[in-house]
Coordinates of N, CA, C and O and ligand atoms in Angstrom, one line a residue:
M1 N 8.1 7.2 18.7 CA 6.7 8.7 18.6 C 6.4 8.9 20.2 O 5.8 8.0 20.5
A2 N 6.9 9.4 20.6 CA 6.2 10.2 22.1 C 5.2 11.1 21.9 O 5.0 11.9 21.6
A3 N 4.1 10.2 23.4 CA 2.3 10.6 23.0 C 2.5 11.5 24.4 O 2.6 10.6 25.6
R4 N 1.9 12.6 25.3 CA 1.6 13.4 26.2 C 0.1 13.4 26.0 O -0.2 14.5 25.2
T5 N -0.3 13.5 27.0 CA -2.1 14.0 27.0 C -1.9 14.7 27.9 O -1.6 14.9 29.2
K6 N -2.7 15.8 28.1 CA -2.0 17.5 29.1 C -3.5 17.1 29.4 O -4.1 17.4 29.1
G7 N -3.3 17.3 31.0 CA -4.5 17.0 32.0 C -5.9 16.3 31.3 O -5.5 15.0 30.9
Q8 N -7.1 17.0 31.6 CA -8.0 16.3 31.0 C -8.4 16.9 29.2 O -9.0 16.0 29.4
A9 N -7.6 18.0 29.5 CA -8.0 18.8 28.0 C -7.4 17.4 27.0 O -6.7 16.7 26.8
P10 N -8.5 17.5 25.8 CA -7.8 16.4 25.0 C -7.2 16.5 23.4 O -7.3 16.7 22.3
L11 N -6.2 17.1 24.5 CA -5.0 18.0 23.4 C -3.4 16.5 23.6 O -3.2 16.5 24.8
V12 N -2.8 16.2 22.3 CA -1.5 15.2 22.4 C -1.0 16.1 21.6 O -0.8 16.7 21.0
E13 N 0.6 15.8 22.6 CA 1.6 16.2 21.6 C 1.9 15.3 21.3 O 2.6 14.4 22.1
L14 N 3.1 15.3 20.4 CA 3.8 14.1 20.1 C 5.0 15.1 18.8 O 5.0 15.8 18.6
T15 N 6.0 14.2 19.3 CA 7.0 14.6 18.1 C 7.6 13.7 17.3 O 7.5 11.8 17.5
S16 N 8.1 13.4 15.9 CA 8.3 12.8 15.2 C 9.7 13.0 14.6 O 10.1 14.3 14.4
G17 N 10.8 12.0 14.8 CA 12.0 12.1 14.3 C 12.5 11.8 13.3 O 13.8 12.2 13.0
S18 N 11.3 11.6 12.2 CA 11.5 11.4 10.2 C 10.9 11.3 9.9 O 9.5 11.3 10.9
V19 N 10.9 11.5 8.6 CA 10.0 11.2 7.5 C 8.9 10.4 8.0 O 7.8 10.1 8.1
E20 N 9.9 9.0 7.6 CA 8.9 8.1 7.8 C 7.9 7.8 9.1 O 7.2 6.8 9.7
E21 N 8.5 8.3 10.3 CA 8.1 8.3 11.4 C 6.4 9.4 11.4 O 5.1 8.5 12.3
T22 N 6.9 10.1 10.4 CA 5.7 11.3 10.4 C 4.8 10.3 9.5 O 3.2 10.4 9.7
R23 N 5.4 9.7 8.7 CA 4.2 9.3 7.7 C 3.9 8.1 8.0 O 2.0 7.8 8.1
A24 N 4.1 7.4 9.4 CA 3.4 6.2 10.3 C 2.7 6.6 10.9 O 1.9 6.1 11.1
F25 N 2.5 8.3 11.4 CA 1.5 8.3 12.3 C 0.4 8.8 11.1 O -1.1 8.3 12.2
G26 N 0.8 9.3 10.7 CA -0.5 9.6 9.5 C -1.2 8.3 9.1 O -2.0 8.6 9.0
E27 N -0.5 7.2 8.7 CA -0.6 5.8 8.5 C -2.2 5.3 9.4 O -2.9 5.3 9.3
R28 N -2.0 6.0 10.7 CA -2.2 5.2 12.0 C -4.0 6.1 12.3 O -4.7 5.7 11.9
L29 N -3.6 7.6 11.9 CA -4.4 8.0 11.5 C -5.3 8.1 10.6 O -7.0 7.8 10.5
G30 N -5.0 7.7 8.7 CA -5.7 7.3 8.1 C -6.5 6.1 8.0 O -7.5 6.2 7.8
R31 N -6.4 5.7 9.1 CA -7.4 3.9 8.9 C -8.5 4.3 10.0 O -9.3 3.6 9.9
L32 N -8.0 5.4 10.9 CA -9.4 6.0 12.3 C -10.5 6.4 11.1 O -11.8 6.8 12.0
L33 N -9.6 7.4 10.0 CA -10.7 8.1 9.4 C -12.0 7.7 8.7 O -12.3 6.7 8.3
R34 N -12.9 8.2 8.5 CA -14.6 8.1 8.1 C -15.1 9.5 7.7 O -14.4 10.5 7.7
P35 N -15.9 8.8 6.1 CA -16.9 10.0 5.7 C -16.5 11.1 6.7 O -17.9 10.8 7.7
G36 N -16.7 12.4 5.5 CA -17.1 13.3 6.7 C -16.1 13.9 7.6 O -16.6 15.2 7.6
D37 N -14.9 13.1 7.9 CA -14.2 13.7 8.9 C -12.8 14.8 8.4 O -13.1 15.0 7.0
V38 N -12.6 16.3 8.6 CA -11.7 16.9 8.4 C -10.8 17.2 9.4 O -11.0 17.3 10.4
V39 N -9.2 17.0 8.8 CA -8.3 17.3 8.9 C -7.4 18.7 8.7 O -7.6 18.7 7.6
A40 N -7.6 19.3 9.4 CA -7.0 21.1 9.2 C -5.4 21.0 9.4 O -5.3 21.0 11.1
L41 N -4.9 20.9 8.5 CA -3.1 21.2 9.5 C -2.4 22.4 9.2 O -2.6 23.0 8.3
E42 N -1.9 23.3 10.1 CA -2.1 24.2 10.2 C 0.1 24.1 10.6 O 0.4 22.9 11.2
G43 N 0.6 25.1 9.8 CA 2.4 24.9 10.2 C 2.9 25.7 9.7 O 2.0 25.6 8.1
E44 N 4.0 25.7 9.1 CA 4.8 26.7 7.9 C 5.5 25.8 7.6 O 5.3 24.7 7.2
L45 N 6.1 25.8 5.9 CA 6.9 25.4 5.3 C 7.6 24.2 5.7 O 8.3 24.7 6.4
G46 N 7.4 23.4 5.1 CA 8.4 22.1 5.6 C 8.2 21.7 6.9 O 8.6 20.9 7.2
S47 N 7.4 22.0 7.5 CA 6.3 21.4 8.9 C 6.3 20.1 8.5 O 6.4 19.0 10.0
G48 N 5.9 19.7 7.2 CA 5.7 18.3 7.3 C 4.0 17.7 6.9 O 3.6 16.8 7.2
K49 N 3.5 18.5 6.9 CA 1.9 18.4 6.2 C 1.8 17.7 5.3 O 1.3 17.1 5.5
T50 N 2.6 18.0 4.1 CA 1.9 16.8 2.9 C 3.2 15.5 2.6 O 2.0 14.5 2.5
T51 N 3.7 15.5 4.3 CA 4.6 14.3 4.5 C 3.3 13.5 5.6 O 3.3 12.3 4.7
L52 N 2.3 14.1 6.0 CA 1.5 13.7 7.3 C 0.5 13.1 6.2 O 0.2 12.3 6.4
I53 N 0.3 14.2 5.0 CA -0.9 13.6 4.3 C -0.6 12.4 3.8 O -1.3 11.5 3.2
Q54 N 0.5 12.0 3.1 CA 0.6 10.6 2.4 C 0.9 9.7 3.1 O 0.0 8.6 2.8
G55 N 0.6 9.6 4.1 CA 0.5 8.7 5.5 C -0.7 8.7 5.3 O -1.2 7.5 5.6
I56 N -1.3 9.4 5.5 CA -3.2 9.0 5.7 C -3.6 8.8 4.6 O -4.4 7.8 4.7
A57 N -3.1 8.8 3.7 CA -3.7 8.4 2.3 C -3.0 6.6 2.0 O -3.9 5.8 1.4
Q58 N -2.2 6.8 2.5 CA -1.8 5.1 2.8 C -2.4 4.3 3.8 O -3.4 3.6 2.7
G59 N -3.0 4.7 4.5 CA -4.0 4.4 5.5 C -4.4 4.0 5.6 O -6.2 3.1 5.3
M60 N -5.6 5.1 4.0 CA -7.0 5.2 4.0 C -6.6 4.3 2.1 O -7.7 4.7 0.9
D61 N -5.5 3.5 1.8 CA -5.7 2.5 0.8 C -4.9 3.3 -0.8 O -5.3 2.9 -1.7
R62 N -4.9 4.5 0.3 CA -4.7 5.1 -1.7 C -2.6 5.3 -1.8 O -1.9 4.9 -0.4
D63 N -2.3 4.9 -2.7 CA -0.7 5.6 -2.8 C -0.1 6.1 -2.7 O -0.3 7.8 -3.2
P64 N 0.3 6.6 -1.5 CA 1.3 8.0 -1.2 C 1.9 9.0 -2.0 O 2.0 9.8 -1.9
G65 N 2.7 8.1 -3.2 CA 3.2 8.7 -4.1 C 1.8 9.6 -5.3 O 2.3 10.7 -5.7
T66 N 0.9 8.8 -5.2 CA 0.0 10.0 -5.8 C -0.3 11.3 -5.0 O -1.4 12.4 -5.8
V67 N -0.5 12.2 -3.4 CA -0.3 13.2 -3.3 C 0.6 13.5 -3.8 O 2.4 13.7 -3.1
K68 N 1.0 15.2 -3.4 CA 2.0 15.5 -4.7 C 0.9 17.6 -3.2 O -0.4 17.2 -3.5
S69 N 2.3 18.3 -3.5 CA 1.2 19.5 -2.7 C 0.5 20.3 -3.9 O 1.3 20.1 -5.2
P70 N -0.7 20.2 -4.3 CA -1.3 21.1 -5.1 C -0.7 22.2 -5.6 O -1.1 22.8 -6.4
T71 N 0.4 22.9 -4.5 CA 0.8 23.9 -5.8 C 0.3 24.9 -5.7 O -0.5 26.1 -5.6
F72 N -0.1 24.6 -7.7 CA -0.8 25.6 -8.1 C -2.2 25.6 -8.5 O -2.9 26.4 -9.0
V73 N -3.1 24.3 -7.6 CA -4.5 24.3 -7.1 C -4.4 24.3 -6.2 O -3.9 24.2 -5.4
L74 N -5.7 24.6 -6.0 CA -6.1 24.6 -4.4 C -6.7 23.4 -3.4 O -6.2 22.9 -2.6
V75 N -7.4 22.4 -4.8 CA -8.0 21.1 -3.8 C -7.8 20.1 -5.4 O -7.7 20.1 -6.3
R76 N -7.1 18.8 -4.9 CA -7.2 18.0 -5.5 C -8.0 16.9 -4.9 O -8.4 16.8 -3.7
E77 N -8.4 15.8 -5.8 CA -9.1 14.8 -5.4 C -8.7 13.2 -5.3 O -8.1 13.3 -6.9
Y78 N -8.3 13.0 -4.5 CA -7.9 11.0 -4.6 C -8.8 9.8 -4.5 O -9.6 9.9 -3.2
P79 N -9.6 10.0 -6.3 CA -10.9 8.8 -5.3 C -10.5 7.5 -5.2 O -9.2 7.1 -4.8
G80 N -11.2 6.7 -4.2 CA -10.9 5.4 -3.5 C -12.6 5.2 -2.7 O -13.4 6.3 -3.3
A81 N -12.7 4.1 -1.8 CA -13.9 4.0 -1.3 C -14.3 4.9 -0.5 O -15.5 5.4 -0.6
V82 N -13.7 5.7 -0.1 CA -13.7 7.4 0.7 C -12.8 8.1 -0.2 O -11.9 8.2 0.2
P83 N -13.3 8.8 -0.8 CA -12.4 10.1 -1.2 C -11.8 10.9 -0.8 O -12.5 11.4 0.3
I84 N -10.8 11.2 -1.0 CA -9.8 12.5 -0.4 C -10.2 13.8 -0.5 O -9.6 13.2 -1.9
V85 N -10.6 14.6 -0.3 CA -10.3 16.0 -0.7 C -9.1 16.2 0.1 O -8.6 16.5 0.6
H86 N -7.8 16.7 -0.6 CA -6.8 17.8 -0.4 C -6.9 19.3 -0.7 O -6.3 19.4 -1.8
V87 N -6.5 19.7 -0.2 CA -7.0 21.1 -0.3 C -5.8 21.8 0.3 O -4.7 21.3 1.2
D88 N -5.2 22.7 -0.2 CA -3.6 23.4 0.0 C -4.0 24.8 -0.4 O -4.0 25.6 -1.1
G89 N -3.7 25.8 0.8 CA -4.1 27.1 1.1 C -2.7 27.9 0.5 O -2.9 28.9 0.7
Y90 N -1.4 27.4 0.4 CA -0.1 27.5 0.3 C -0.6 29.1 -0.8 O 0.0 29.9 -0.6
R91 N -1.4 29.4 -1.8 CA -0.9 30.3 -2.7 C -2.5 30.7 -2.2 O -2.6 32.1 -2.9
L92 N -2.9 30.9 -1.2 CA -4.0 32.0 -1.4 C -3.8 33.0 -0.6 O -2.7 32.6 0.1
E93 N -4.3 33.9 -1.2 CA -4.1 35.2 -0.4 C -4.8 35.5 0.8 O -6.1 35.7 0.3
P94 N -4.3 35.4 2.0 CA -4.5 35.7 3.2 C -5.3 37.3 3.4 O -5.1 38.4 2.9
P95 N -6.8 37.0 3.3 CA -7.4 35.9 4.6 C -8.7 35.9 3.0 O -8.9 36.9 2.4
A96 N -8.5 34.7 3.5 CA -9.8 33.9 2.5 C -10.9 34.6 3.3 O -11.5 34.6 4.1
T97 N -12.9 34.1 2.1 CA -13.3 34.4 2.4 C -14.2 33.9 1.8 O -13.8 33.3 0.4
A98 N -15.2 33.6 2.6 CA -16.3 33.1 1.5 C -16.9 34.0 0.5 O -17.2 32.6 -0.4
A99 N -16.8 34.4 0.4 CA -17.1 34.7 -1.8 C -16.1 34.6 -2.1 O -16.3 34.8 -3.3
S100 N -15.0 34.5 -1.4 CA -13.5 34.2 -2.9 C -13.4 32.7 -2.8 O -12.7 33.1 -3.8
L101 N -14.1 32.1 -2.2 CA -14.0 30.6 -2.3 C -15.5 29.7 -1.5 O -16.2 30.5 -0.8
D102 N -15.3 28.8 -2.7 CA -16.6 27.9 -2.9 C -16.4 26.9 -1.7 O -15.9 26.1 -2.1
V103 N -16.6 27.4 -0.4 CA -15.3 26.3 0.5 C -16.5 25.4 0.4 O -16.0 24.0 1.3
E104 N -17.5 25.7 0.5 CA -18.7 24.4 0.3 C -18.2 22.9 0.0 O -18.4 21.7 -0.3
L105 N -17.9 23.2 -1.8 CA -17.2 22.6 -2.9 C -16.1 21.1 -1.8 O -15.8 20.7 -2.3
L106 N -15.5 21.9 -0.6 CA -14.2 21.1 -0.2 C -15.0 20.3 0.9 O -14.3 19.5 0.9
F107 N -15.8 20.1 0.8 CA -16.7 19.6 2.2 C -17.9 18.3 2.1 O -18.9 19.0 1.2
A108 N -17.7 17.6 1.8 CA -18.9 16.3 2.0 C -18.9 15.0 2.8 O -18.2 14.4 2.8
P109 N -20.3 15.1 3.0 CA -20.5 13.7 4.0 C -19.5 12.5 3.7 O -19.8 11.8 4.7
H110 N -19.5 11.9 2.9 CA -19.5 11.1 2.0 C -18.0 11.1 1.8 O -17.0 9.7 1.7
K111 N -17.0 12.1 2.1 CA -15.7 12.2 1.9 C -14.4 12.9 3.1 O -15.5 13.1 4.5
V112 N -13.2 12.7 2.5 CA -12.8 13.1 4.3 C -12.0 14.1 3.2 O -11.4 13.9 2.3
T113 N -11.5 15.4 4.4 CA -11.0 16.2 3.6 C -10.0 16.5 4.3 O -10.0 16.7 5.6
L114 N -8.6 16.8 3.8 CA -7.6 17.0 4.7 C -6.7 18.4 4.3 O -6.6 18.9 2.7
I115 N -6.2 19.3 4.7 CA -6.4 20.8 4.1 C -5.2 21.3 4.4 O -4.8 21.0 6.3
E116 N -4.2 21.5 4.1 CA -2.6 22.1 3.8 C -3.0 23.9 4.6 O -3.7 24.4 3.6
W117 N -1.6 24.4 4.9 CA -2.5 25.9 5.7 C -3.5 26.4 6.0 O -4.1 26.9 5.6
A118 N -4.2 25.4 6.6 CA -5.7 25.6 7.3 C -5.8 26.4 8.2 O -7.3 27.5 8.0
E119 N -4.9 27.0 8.5 CA -4.8 28.8 9.6 C -5.6 29.2 8.6 O -6.0 31.1 8.8
R120 N -5.2 29.6 7.2 CA -5.9 30.8 6.3 C -7.3 30.5 5.8 O -7.7 31.5 4.9
F121 N -7.7 29.4 6.8 CA -9.0 29.8 6.3 C -10.2 29.7 6.9 O -11.6 29.1 7.8
A122 N -9.4 30.6 8.4 CA -9.9 31.0 9.6 C -11.6 30.9 9.1 O -11.8 31.8 8.5
G123 N -12.7 30.5 10.6 CA -14.1 31.0 10.2 C -14.6 30.4 8.5 O -15.6 30.3 8.7
L124 N -13.7 29.1 8.2 CA -14.6 29.1 6.8 C -14.3 27.5 6.8 O -15.3 26.9 6.6
L125 N -14.0 27.2 7.9 CA -13.7 25.5 7.7 C -14.8 25.3 8.8 O -15.5 25.9 9.7
P126 N -15.4 23.2 9.0 CA -16.4 23.2 9.9 C -15.7 23.2 11.3 O -15.1 23.4 11.8
E127 N -16.9 23.6 12.2 CA -17.1 23.6 13.2 C -15.9 22.3 13.6 O -14.8 22.2 14.8
E128 N -16.2 21.3 13.4 CA -16.1 20.0 13.8 C -15.1 19.9 12.7 O -15.1 19.3 11.6
R129 N -13.5 19.3 14.1 CA -12.7 19.4 12.7 C -11.4 19.2 14.2 O -11.6 19.8 15.1
L130 N -10.4 18.3 13.6 CA -8.9 17.8 13.9 C -7.7 18.3 13.0 O -7.6 18.4 12.1
V131 N -7.8 19.7 14.1 CA -6.2 20.7 13.9 C -5.3 19.9 14.2 O -5.2 19.3 15.3
I132 N -4.7 20.0 13.4 CA -3.2 19.2 14.0 C -1.9 20.0 13.5 O -1.8 20.9 12.7
R133 N -1.7 21.3 14.6 CA -0.1 22.5 14.3 C 1.2 21.5 14.1 O 1.8 20.7 15.5
M134 N 1.6 21.9 13.6 CA 2.8 21.2 13.0 C 4.0 22.5 13.2 O 3.7 23.0 12.6
G135 N 4.9 21.9 13.9 CA 6.4 22.9 13.3 C 7.6 22.0 14.0 O 7.5 20.9 14.2
H136 N 8.4 22.7 13.2 CA 10.0 22.3 13.1 C 10.7 22.6 14.5 O 10.6 23.6 15.5
V137 N 11.3 21.1 15.3 CA 12.1 21.5 16.2 C 13.3 21.3 15.8 O 14.4 22.3 16.8
S138 N 13.9 20.6 15.2 CA 14.9 20.6 13.8 C 15.0 20.2 12.8 O 14.2 19.3 12.0
A139 N 16.4 19.4 11.9 CA 16.4 19.2 11.1 C 15.1 17.9 10.4 O 14.3 18.1 9.5
N140 N 15.7 17.4 11.7 CA 14.4 16.1 11.1 C 13.2 15.7 12.2 O 12.9 14.4 12.4
R141 N 13.3 16.9 12.8 CA 12.4 16.4 14.0 C 11.2 17.5 13.9 O 11.4 18.4 14.2
R142 N 10.1 17.1 14.1 CA 8.8 17.8 14.1 C 7.7 17.4 15.3 O 7.8 16.3 16.0
R143 N 7.0 18.6 15.4 CA 6.2 18.5 16.8 C 5.2 18.5 15.8 O 4.6 19.4 15.5
L144 N 3.9 17.9 16.4 CA 3.2 17.3 16.2 C 2.0 17.6 17.3 O 1.7 17.4 18.3
S145 N 0.9 18.5 17.4 CA 0.3 18.8 18.6 C -1.9 18.6 17.2 O -2.0 19.2 17.5
L146 N -2.4 17.7 18.0 CA -3.6 17.2 18.2 C -4.7 18.6 18.8 O -4.6 17.8 20.1
A147 N -5.3 18.9 18.1 CA -6.2 19.7 18.8 C -7.8 19.5 18.1 O -7.8 20.6 17.5
P148 N -8.3 18.5 19.0 CA -9.9 18.1 18.0 C -11.1 19.4 18.6 O -11.0 20.3 19.6
S149 N -11.7 19.5 17.9 CA -12.5 20.4 17.8 C -14.2 19.3 17.5 O -14.3 18.9 16.2
G150 N -14.9 18.9 18.7 CA -16.0 18.4 18.5 C -15.9 17.2 19.0 O -14.7 16.6 19.2
E151 N -17.2 16.3 19.1 CA -17.2 15.0 19.2 C -16.0 14.1 19.0 O -15.8 13.1 19.3
R152 N -16.7 13.9 17.5 CA -16.4 13.1 16.4 C -14.4 13.0 16.7 O -14.1 12.1 16.8
P153 N -13.8 14.5 16.6 CA -12.5 14.8 16.3 C -11.6 13.9 17.7 O -10.6 13.3 17.7
Q154 N -12.4 14.4 18.8 CA -12.5 14.1 20.4 C -11.9 12.3 20.0 O -11.4 12.0 20.9
A155 N -12.8 11.7 19.6 CA -13.0 10.0 19.2 C -12.0 9.7 19.3 O -11.2 8.9 19.2
I156 N -11.4 10.7 17.5 CA -10.2 9.8 16.9 C -8.7 10.2 17.9 O -8.1 9.2 17.8
V157 N -8.9 11.4 18.7 CA -7.6 11.9 19.1 C -7.3 10.4 20.5 O -6.3 10.0 20.5
R158 N -8.8 10.0 21.0 CA -8.2 9.3 22.1 C -8.1 8.1 21.8 O -6.9 7.3 22.2
Q159 N -8.6 7.7 20.1 CA -8.3 6.4 19.1 C -6.5 6.2 19.2 O -6.0 5.5 19.7
M160 N -5.8 7.0 19.3 CA -5.0 7.5 18.9 C -3.9 7.9 19.8 O -2.9 6.8 20.1
A161 N -4.5 8.0 21.1 CA -3.4 8.2 22.3 C -3.5 6.5 22.6 O -2.8 6.5 23.2
S162 N -4.6 6.2 22.9 CA -4.7 5.1 23.3 C -3.5 3.8 22.5 O -3.0 3.0 22.8
T163 N -3.6 4.2 21.1 CA -3.0 2.9 20.1 C -1.2 3.2 20.5 O -0.8 2.5 19.8
H164 N -1.0 4.4 21.4 CA 0.8 4.8 21.5 C 0.8 3.7 23.0 O 1.7 3.9 23.3
G165 N 0.0 3.4 24.0 CA 0.1 2.9 24.8 C 0.0 3.6 25.9 O -0.7 4.9 25.8
P166 N 0.6 3.7 27.0 CA 0.1 4.6 28.0 C 0.5 5.7 28.2 O 1.9 6.7 27.9
A167 N -0.5 6.7 27.9 CA 0.3 8.3 27.8 C -0.4 8.7 29.5 O -0.8 8.6 30.0
G168 N 1.0 9.8 29.2 CA 0.0 10.9 30.8 C 1.8 11.4 30.6 O 3.0 11.4 30.0
D169 N 1.7 11.9 32.2 CA 2.8 12.6 32.3 C 4.0 12.5 32.7 O 3.9 11.2 33.3
Ligands
LIG1 N1 10.5 14.2 11.0 C1 10.0 14.7 10.2 N2 8.7 14.6 9.0 C2 8.0 15.3 8.1 N3 9.3 15.9 7.4 C3 10.6 15.8 7.6 C4 10.7 15.1 8.9 N4 11.8 15.5 8.5 C5 12.6 16.7 7.9 N5 11.4 16.5 6.9 C6 12.0 17.1 5.8 O1 10.8 18.1 6.2 C7 10.2 18.2 4.7 C8 8.5 18.3 5.1 O2 7.9 18.4 3.3 P1 6.5 18.8 3.3 O3 5.6 17.6 4.4 O4 6.6 18.9 2.0 O5 5.7 20.1 4.5 P2 5.0 20.9 3.9 O6 3.9 20.0 3.5 O7 4.4 21.3 5.8 O8 5.6 22.5 3.8 C9 10.8 17.0 3.7 O9 12.1 17.5 2.9 C10 11.1 16.4 4.6 O10 11.7 15.5 4.0
LIG2 MG1 2.5 20.9 1.8

């Protein structure tokens, strides 16, 4: 997986050439996540959001097989040392509003929250979050852009980039 850091901006772009690579990236990210962290995944159907979350769950010592797209439910929780809240906005009628959704229930300081279709929750997500935009490049290739918002997410991205080896143009 190739990593590239753009200038001074804490934005990292990667490509994944396979499901396994996306899972492995997620696993590495999962090992870095701490209680209270929020990861907001954006990108079209099939871009690999659920696959990435399976890797993150594995990195957080969960069986990745328990991670399924919540399809008909908005949220699932995977218990463990640090509980994982898996939110999927696929069925949300956009735009979601604070009135239609008890967003507060999705975030807790002792849990990690992972959100699919995060773009549908615009304005309702905590300011501090790690946004990951995903998209198709080809049948088996996906693009991932890491856009951290806030100090803690920036620290996570720095750690991710440093474990890639030298990042540069
Ligand atoms: N490099 C890759 N990373 C992730 N998924 C990939 C990749 N290449 C092919 N795929 C396929 O793309 C689909 C991704 O599905 P999924 O993770 O459920 O996406 P989403 O949750 O974004 O809809 C799966 O069918 C998977 O096999
Ligand atoms: Mg999904």
